[in-house]
PDB file of C-alpha atoms in Angstrom:
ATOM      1  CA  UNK A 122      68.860 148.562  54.239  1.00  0.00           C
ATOM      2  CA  UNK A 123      69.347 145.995  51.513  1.00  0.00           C
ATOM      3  CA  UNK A 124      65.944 143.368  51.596  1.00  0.00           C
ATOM      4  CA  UNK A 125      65.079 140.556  49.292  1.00  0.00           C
ATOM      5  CA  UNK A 126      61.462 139.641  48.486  1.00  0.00           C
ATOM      6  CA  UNK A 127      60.006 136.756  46.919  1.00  0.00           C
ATOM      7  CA  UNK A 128      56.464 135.331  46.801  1.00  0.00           C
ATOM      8  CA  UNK A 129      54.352 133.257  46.941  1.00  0.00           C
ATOM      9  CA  UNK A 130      55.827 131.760  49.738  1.00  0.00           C
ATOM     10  CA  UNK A 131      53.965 128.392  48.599  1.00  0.00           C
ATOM     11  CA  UNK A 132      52.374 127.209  45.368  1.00  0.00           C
ATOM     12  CA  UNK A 133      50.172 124.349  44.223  1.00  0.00           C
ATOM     13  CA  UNK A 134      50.016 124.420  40.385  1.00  0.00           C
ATOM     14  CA  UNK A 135      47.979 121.310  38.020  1.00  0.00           C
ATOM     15  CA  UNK A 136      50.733 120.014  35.202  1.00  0.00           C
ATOM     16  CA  UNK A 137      50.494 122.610  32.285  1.00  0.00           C
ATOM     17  CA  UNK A 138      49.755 125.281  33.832  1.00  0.00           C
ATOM     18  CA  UNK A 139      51.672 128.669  33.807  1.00  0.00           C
ATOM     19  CA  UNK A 140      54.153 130.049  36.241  1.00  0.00           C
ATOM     20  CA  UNK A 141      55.330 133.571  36.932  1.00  0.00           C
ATOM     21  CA  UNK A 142      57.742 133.829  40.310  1.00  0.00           C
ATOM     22  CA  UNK A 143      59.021 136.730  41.331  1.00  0.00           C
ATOM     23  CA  UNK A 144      61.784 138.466  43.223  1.00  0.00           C
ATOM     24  CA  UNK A 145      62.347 141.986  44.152  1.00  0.00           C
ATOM     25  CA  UNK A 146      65.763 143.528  45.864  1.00  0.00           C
ATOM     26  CA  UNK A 147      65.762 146.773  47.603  1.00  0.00           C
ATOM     27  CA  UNK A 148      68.516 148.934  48.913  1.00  0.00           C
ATOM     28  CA  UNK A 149      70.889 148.396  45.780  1.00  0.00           C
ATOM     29  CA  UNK A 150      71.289 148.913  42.484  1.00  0.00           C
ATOM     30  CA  UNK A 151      72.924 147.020  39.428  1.00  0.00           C
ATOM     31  CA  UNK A 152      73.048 143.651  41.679  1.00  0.00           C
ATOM     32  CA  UNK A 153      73.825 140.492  40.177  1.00  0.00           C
ATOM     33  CA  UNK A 154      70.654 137.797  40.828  1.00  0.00           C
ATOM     34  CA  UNK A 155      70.189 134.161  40.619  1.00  0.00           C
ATOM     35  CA  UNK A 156      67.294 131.670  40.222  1.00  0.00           C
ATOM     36  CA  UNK A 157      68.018 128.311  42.277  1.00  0.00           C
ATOM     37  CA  UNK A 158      66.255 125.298  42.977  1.00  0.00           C
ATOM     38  CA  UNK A 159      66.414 122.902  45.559  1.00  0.00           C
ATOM     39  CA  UNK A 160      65.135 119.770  45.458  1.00  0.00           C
ATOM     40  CA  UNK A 161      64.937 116.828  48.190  1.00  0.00           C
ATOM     41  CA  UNK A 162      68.309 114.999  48.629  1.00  0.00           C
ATOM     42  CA  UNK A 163      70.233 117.277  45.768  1.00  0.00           C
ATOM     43  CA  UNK A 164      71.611 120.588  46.922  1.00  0.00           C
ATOM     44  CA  UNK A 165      71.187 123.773  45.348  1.00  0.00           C
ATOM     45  CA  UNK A 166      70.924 123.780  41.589  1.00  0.00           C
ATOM     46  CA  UNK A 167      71.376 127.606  39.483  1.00  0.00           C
ATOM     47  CA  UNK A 168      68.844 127.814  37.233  1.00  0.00           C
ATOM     48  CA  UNK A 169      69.692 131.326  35.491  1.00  0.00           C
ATOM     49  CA  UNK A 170      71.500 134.473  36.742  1.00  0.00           C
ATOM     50  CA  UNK A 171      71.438 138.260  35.515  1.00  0.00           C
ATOM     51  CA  UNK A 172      74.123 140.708  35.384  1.00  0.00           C
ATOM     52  CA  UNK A 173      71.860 143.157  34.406  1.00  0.00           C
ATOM     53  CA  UNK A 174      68.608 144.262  32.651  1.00  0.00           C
ATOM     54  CA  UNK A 175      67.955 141.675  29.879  1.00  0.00           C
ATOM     55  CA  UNK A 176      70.851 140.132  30.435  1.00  0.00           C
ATOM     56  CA  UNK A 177      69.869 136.456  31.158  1.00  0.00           C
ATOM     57  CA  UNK A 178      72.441 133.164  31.532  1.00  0.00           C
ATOM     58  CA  UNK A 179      70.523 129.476  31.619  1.00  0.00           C
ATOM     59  CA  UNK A 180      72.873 127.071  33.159  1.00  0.00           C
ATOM     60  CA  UNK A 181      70.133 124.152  32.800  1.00  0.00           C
ATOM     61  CA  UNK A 182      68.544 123.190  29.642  1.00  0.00           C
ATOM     62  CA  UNK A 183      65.004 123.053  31.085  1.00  0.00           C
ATOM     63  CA  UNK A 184      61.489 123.855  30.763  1.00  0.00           C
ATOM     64  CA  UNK A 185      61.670 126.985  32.864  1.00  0.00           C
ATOM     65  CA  UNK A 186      62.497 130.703  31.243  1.00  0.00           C
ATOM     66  CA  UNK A 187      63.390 134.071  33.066  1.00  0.00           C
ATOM     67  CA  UNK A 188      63.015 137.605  32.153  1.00  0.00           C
ATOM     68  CA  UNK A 189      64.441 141.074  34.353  1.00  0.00           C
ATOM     69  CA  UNK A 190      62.367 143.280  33.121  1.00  0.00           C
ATOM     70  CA  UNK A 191      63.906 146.372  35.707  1.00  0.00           C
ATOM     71  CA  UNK A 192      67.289 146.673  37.363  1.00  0.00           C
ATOM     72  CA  UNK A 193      65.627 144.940  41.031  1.00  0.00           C
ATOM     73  CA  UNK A 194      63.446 142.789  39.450  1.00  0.00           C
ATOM     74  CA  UNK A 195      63.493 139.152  38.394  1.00  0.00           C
ATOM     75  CA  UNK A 196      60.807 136.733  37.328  1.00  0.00           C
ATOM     76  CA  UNK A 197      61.473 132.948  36.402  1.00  0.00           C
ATOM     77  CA  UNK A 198      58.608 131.629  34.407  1.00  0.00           C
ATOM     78  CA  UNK A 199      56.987 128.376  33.061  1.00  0.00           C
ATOM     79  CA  UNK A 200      54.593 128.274  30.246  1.00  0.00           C
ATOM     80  CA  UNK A 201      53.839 124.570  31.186  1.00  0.00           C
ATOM     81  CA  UNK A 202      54.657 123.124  34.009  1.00  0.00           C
ATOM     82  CA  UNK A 203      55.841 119.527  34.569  1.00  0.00           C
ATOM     83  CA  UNK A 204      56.081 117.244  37.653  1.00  0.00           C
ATOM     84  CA  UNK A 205      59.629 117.638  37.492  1.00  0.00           C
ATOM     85  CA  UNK A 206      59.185 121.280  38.080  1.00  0.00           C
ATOM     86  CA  UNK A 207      57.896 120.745  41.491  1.00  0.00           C
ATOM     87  CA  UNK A 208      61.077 122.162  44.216  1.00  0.00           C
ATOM     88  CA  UNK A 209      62.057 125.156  46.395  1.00  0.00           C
ATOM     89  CA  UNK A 210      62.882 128.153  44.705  1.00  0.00           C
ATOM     90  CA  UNK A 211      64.907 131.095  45.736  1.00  0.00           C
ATOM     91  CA  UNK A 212      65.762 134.005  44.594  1.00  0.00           C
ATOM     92  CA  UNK A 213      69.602 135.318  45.251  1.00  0.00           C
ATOM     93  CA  UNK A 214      71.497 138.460  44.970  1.00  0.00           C
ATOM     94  CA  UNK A 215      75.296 138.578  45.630  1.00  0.00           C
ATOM     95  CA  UNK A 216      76.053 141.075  47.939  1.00  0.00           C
ATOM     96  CA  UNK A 217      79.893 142.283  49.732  1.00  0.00           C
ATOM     97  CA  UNK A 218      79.553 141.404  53.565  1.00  0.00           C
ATOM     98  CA  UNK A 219      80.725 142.248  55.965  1.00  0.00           C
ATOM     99  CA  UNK A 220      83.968 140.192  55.727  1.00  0.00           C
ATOM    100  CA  UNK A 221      84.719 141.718  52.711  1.00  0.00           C
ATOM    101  CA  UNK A 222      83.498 139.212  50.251  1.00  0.00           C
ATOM    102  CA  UNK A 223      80.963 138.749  47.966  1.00  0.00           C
ATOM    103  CA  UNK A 224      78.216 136.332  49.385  1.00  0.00           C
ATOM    104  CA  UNK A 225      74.290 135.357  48.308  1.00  0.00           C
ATOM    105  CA  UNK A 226      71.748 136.266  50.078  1.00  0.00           C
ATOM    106  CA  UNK A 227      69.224 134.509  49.732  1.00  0.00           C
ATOM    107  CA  UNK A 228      65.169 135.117  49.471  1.00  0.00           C
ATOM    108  CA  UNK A 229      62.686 133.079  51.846  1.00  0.00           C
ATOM    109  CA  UNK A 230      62.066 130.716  48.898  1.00  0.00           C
ATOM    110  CA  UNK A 231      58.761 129.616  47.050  1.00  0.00           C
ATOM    111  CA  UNK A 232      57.579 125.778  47.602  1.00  0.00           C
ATOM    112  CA  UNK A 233      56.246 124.802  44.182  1.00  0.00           C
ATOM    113  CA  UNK A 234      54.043 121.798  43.960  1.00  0.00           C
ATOM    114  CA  UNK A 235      53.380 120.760  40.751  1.00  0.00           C
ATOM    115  CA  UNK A 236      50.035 118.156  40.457  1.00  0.00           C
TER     116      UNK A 236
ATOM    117  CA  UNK B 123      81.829 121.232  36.831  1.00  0.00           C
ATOM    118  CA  UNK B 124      82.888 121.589  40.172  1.00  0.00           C
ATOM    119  CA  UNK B 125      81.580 119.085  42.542  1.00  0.00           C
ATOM    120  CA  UNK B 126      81.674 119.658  46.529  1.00  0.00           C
ATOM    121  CA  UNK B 127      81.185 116.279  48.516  1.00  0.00           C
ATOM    122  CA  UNK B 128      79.585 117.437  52.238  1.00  0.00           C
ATOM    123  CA  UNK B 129      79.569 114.199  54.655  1.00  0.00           C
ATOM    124  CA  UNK B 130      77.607 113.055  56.714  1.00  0.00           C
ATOM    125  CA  UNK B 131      74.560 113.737  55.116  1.00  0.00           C
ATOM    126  CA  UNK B 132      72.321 113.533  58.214  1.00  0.00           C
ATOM    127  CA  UNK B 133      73.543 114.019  61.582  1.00  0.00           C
ATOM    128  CA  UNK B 134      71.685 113.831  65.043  1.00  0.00           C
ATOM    129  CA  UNK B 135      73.257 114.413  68.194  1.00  0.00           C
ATOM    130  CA  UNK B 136      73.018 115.218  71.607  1.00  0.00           C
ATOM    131  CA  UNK B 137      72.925 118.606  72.853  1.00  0.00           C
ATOM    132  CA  UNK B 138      76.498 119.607  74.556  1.00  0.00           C
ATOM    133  CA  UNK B 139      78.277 117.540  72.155  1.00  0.00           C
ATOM    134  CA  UNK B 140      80.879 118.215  69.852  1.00  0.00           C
ATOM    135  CA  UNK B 141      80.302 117.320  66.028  1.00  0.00           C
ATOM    136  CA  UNK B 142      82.570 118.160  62.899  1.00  0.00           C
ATOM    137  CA  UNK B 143      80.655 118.481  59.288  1.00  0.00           C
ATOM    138  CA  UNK B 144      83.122 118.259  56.064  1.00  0.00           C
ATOM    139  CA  UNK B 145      83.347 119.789  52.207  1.00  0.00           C
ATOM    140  CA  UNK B 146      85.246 118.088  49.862  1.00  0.00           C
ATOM    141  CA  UNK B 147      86.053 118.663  46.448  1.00  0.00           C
ATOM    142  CA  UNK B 148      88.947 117.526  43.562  1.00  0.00           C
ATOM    143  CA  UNK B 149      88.550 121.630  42.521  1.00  0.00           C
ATOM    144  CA  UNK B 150      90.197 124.433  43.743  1.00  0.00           C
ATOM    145  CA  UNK B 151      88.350 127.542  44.871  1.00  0.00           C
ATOM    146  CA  UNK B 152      89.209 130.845  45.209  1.00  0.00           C
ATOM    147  CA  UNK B 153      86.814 131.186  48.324  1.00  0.00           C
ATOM    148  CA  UNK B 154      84.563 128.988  50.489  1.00  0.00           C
ATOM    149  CA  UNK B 155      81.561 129.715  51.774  1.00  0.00           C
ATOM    150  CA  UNK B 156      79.252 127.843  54.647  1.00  0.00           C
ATOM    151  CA  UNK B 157      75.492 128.459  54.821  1.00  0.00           C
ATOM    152  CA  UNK B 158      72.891 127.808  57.685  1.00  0.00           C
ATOM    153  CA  UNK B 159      69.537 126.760  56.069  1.00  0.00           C
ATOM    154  CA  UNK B 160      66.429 126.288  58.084  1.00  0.00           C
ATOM    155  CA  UNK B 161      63.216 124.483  57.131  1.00  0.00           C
ATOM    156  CA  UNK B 162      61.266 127.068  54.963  1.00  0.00           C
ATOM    157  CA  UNK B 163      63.772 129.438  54.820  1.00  0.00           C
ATOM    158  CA  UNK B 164      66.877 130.687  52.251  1.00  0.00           C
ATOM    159  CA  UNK B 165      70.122 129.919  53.130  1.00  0.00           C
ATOM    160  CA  UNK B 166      72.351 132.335  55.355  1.00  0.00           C
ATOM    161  CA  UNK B 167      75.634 133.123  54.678  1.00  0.00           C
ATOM    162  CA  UNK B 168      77.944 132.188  58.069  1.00  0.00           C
ATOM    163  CA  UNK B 169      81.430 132.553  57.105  1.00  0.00           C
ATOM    164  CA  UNK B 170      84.088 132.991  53.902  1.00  0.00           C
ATOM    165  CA  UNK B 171      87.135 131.704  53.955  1.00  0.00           C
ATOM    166  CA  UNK B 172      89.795 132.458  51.124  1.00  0.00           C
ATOM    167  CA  UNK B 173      93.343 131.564  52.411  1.00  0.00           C
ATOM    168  CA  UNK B 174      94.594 128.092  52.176  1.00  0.00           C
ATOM    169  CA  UNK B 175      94.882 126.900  56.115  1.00  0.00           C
ATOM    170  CA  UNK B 176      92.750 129.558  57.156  1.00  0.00           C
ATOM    171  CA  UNK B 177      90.859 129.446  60.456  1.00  0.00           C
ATOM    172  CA  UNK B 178      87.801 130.966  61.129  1.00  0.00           C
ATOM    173  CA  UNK B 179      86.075 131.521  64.466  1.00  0.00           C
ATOM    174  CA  UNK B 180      82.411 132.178  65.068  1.00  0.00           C
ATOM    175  CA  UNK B 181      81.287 131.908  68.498  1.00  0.00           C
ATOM    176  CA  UNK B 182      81.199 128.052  68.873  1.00  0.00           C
ATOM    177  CA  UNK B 183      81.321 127.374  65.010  1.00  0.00           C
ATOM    178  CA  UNK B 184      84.838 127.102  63.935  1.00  0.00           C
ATOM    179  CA  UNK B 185      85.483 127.194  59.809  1.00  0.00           C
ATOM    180  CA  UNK B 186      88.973 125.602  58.909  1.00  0.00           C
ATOM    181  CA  UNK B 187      89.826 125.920  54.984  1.00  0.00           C
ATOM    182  CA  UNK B 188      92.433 123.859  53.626  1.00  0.00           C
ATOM    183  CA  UNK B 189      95.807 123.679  52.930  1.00  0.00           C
ATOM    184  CA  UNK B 190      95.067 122.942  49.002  1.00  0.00           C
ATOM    185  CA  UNK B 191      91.996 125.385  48.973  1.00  0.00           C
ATOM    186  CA  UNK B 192      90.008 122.025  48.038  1.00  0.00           C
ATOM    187  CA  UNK B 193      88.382 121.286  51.175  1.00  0.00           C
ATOM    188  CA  UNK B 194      86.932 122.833  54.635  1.00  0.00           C
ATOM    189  CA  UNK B 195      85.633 121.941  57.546  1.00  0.00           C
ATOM    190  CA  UNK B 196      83.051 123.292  60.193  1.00  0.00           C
ATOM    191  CA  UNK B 197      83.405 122.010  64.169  1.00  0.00           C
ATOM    192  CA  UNK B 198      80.679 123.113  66.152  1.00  0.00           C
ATOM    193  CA  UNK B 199      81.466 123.020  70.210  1.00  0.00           C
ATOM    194  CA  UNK B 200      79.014 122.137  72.423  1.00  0.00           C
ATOM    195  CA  UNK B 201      75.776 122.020  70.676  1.00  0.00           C
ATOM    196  CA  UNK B 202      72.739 123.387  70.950  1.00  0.00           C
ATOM    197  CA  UNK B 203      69.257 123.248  69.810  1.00  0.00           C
ATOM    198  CA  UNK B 204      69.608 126.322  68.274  1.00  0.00           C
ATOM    199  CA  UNK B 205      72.016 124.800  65.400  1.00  0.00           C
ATOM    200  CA  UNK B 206      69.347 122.782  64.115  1.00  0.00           C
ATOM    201  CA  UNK B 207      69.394 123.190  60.546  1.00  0.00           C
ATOM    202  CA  UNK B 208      71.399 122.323  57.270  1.00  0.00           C
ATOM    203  CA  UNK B 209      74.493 123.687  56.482  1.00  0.00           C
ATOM    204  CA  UNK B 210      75.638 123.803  53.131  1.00  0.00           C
ATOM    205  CA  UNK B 211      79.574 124.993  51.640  1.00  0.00           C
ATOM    206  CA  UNK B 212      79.782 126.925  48.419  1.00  0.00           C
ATOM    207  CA  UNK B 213      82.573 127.169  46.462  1.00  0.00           C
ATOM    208  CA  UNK B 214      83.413 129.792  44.319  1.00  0.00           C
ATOM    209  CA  UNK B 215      85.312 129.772  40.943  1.00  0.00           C
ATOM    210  CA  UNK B 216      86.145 132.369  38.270  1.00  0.00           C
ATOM    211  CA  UNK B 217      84.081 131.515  34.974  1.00  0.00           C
ATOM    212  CA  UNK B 218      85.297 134.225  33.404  1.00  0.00           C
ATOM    213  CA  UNK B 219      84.184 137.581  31.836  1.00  0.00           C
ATOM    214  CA  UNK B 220      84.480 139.251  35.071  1.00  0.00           C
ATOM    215  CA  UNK B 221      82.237 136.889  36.511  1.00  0.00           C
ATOM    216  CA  UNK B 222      81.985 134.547  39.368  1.00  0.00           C
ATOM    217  CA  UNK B 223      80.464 130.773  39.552  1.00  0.00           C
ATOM    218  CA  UNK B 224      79.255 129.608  42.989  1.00  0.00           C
ATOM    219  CA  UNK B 225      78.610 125.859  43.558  1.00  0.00           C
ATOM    220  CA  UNK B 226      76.727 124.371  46.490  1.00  0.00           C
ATOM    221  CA  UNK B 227      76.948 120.967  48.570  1.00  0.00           C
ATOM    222  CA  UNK B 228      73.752 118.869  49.389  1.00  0.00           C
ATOM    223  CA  UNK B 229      74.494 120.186  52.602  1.00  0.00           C
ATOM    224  CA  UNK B 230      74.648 118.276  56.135  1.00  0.00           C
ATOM    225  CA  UNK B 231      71.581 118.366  57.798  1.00  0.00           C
ATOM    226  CA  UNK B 232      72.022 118.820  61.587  1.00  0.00           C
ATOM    227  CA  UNK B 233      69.608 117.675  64.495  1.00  0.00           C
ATOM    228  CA  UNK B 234      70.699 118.591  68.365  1.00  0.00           C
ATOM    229  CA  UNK B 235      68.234 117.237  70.327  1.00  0.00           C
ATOM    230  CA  UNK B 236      67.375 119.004  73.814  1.00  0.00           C
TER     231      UNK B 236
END
C-alpha cells in the first residue's frame, strides 16, 4: 500500500538553530512531493516541490532550503531558524485516486515552534 | 497567482442542520478539489470535480462545481459531530512543462456541536 511518513510529529527549536524535516513515501516510485506550510488564519502555502531526485522548485523566497537526496525521500531544512519559521508542516505526494485524478496526500504534519 | 476565496471562515452549528461552505475564485481551474483537515492531522482528499456544473455526491456531503469552472460549493445534510473539522478547496492549474500547480483556500473551519 502507498504510506506517507513524516516526523517529528512536534518540534520546539531556540531562533538560530538548525532544522532537518523529513518525509518518506512508500509503495511508489518516481512520485512528485511537496513541502507546505500552514500557518494560523492563512491556508496552505507550497514551499518547494520535486519532480524527481535533485530536482528542487522554491515557490517562496525564504529562509528554508530542501534537498531529495533518494527517489522517496525529502528533507526541508533550515540552517537558522527565525520566528517566522514557526507553522505546520506537511509533507505531500500527488497520487491518482480513486476517481481518476491526481490528488495530495498528505503526511500527519510536523508542529514547529520556533523560540 | 490564483487566489480561492472560501466563506465563512468559521462556522458552528447545530447537529442535524444543514450548512453550505463556498470556493470562490476570478481563475479558472481545470479541476477542484475539497479537503477534510482535522486538528493535528494532514489534509484528506474528499472529492474532485472537473466538469463545469458538475455534481458530486458523497454520502451527506454534496460537491457542486460551477458553471464557469471558477467556483464550487460543498452542502453538508444533516450534520454531525463527526464533520468537525476544516475543509479546504484546491484548485488546480497547468503551469506548464508537464506540470501541475495546486492552490489551497484558508479553508472553512466547521464545528457541529452534539
Amino acid at each position: 500500500s502507498q504510506t506517507i511518513h513524516q516526523w517529528p510529529a512536534t518540534l520546539v527549536q531556540p531562533v538560530g538553530s538548525p532544522l532537518s524535516l523529513e518525509c518518506t513515501v512508500e509503495g511508489t516510485s518516481n512520485p512528485n512531493l511537496y513541502w507546505y506550510r500552514q500557518a494560523a488564519g492563512r491556508g496552505l502555502q507550497l514551499l518547494f516541490y520535486s519532480v524527481g531526485i535533485g530536482q528542487i522548485s522554491s515557490e517562496v523566497p525564504q529562509n528554508l532550503s530542501a534537498s531529495r537526496p533518494q527517489d522517496r525521500q525529502f528533507i526541508l531544512s533550515s540552517k537558522k531558524l527565525l520566528l517566522s519559521d514557526s507553522g505546520f508542516y506537511l509533507c505531500a505526494w500527488s497520487v491518482l485516486s480513486g476517481q481518476g485524478y491526481y490528488g495530495y496526500t498528505f503526511g500527519s504534519g510536523t508542529r514547529l515552534t520556533v523560540v | 497567482t490564483q487566489l480561492l476565496e472560501q466563506s465563512p471562515q468559521f462556522l458552528s452549528i447545530q447537529e442535524g442542520e444543514n450548512l453550505t461552505v463556498y470556493c470562490n475564485s476570478s481563475s479558472v481551474f481545470s479541476s477542484l478539489q475539497w479537503y477534510r483537515q482535522e486538528p493535528g492531522e494532514g489534509p484528506v482528499l474528499l472529492v474532485t470535480v472537473v466538469t463545469g456544473g458538475e455534481v458530486k455526491k458523497l454520502k451527506r456531503l454534496t460537491f457542486q462545481f460551477g458553471d464557469a469552472r471558477k467556483d464550487s460549493s460543498l452542502h453538508i445534510t444533516a450534520a454531525q459531530p463527526g464533520d468537525t473539522g476544516l475543509y479546504l478547496c484546491a484548485g488546480r492549474t497547468y503551469s506548464g512543462a508537464g506540470s501541475y500547480q495546486l492552490t489551497f483556500g484558508k479553508g472553512t473551519k466547521l464545528s457541529v456541536i452534539p
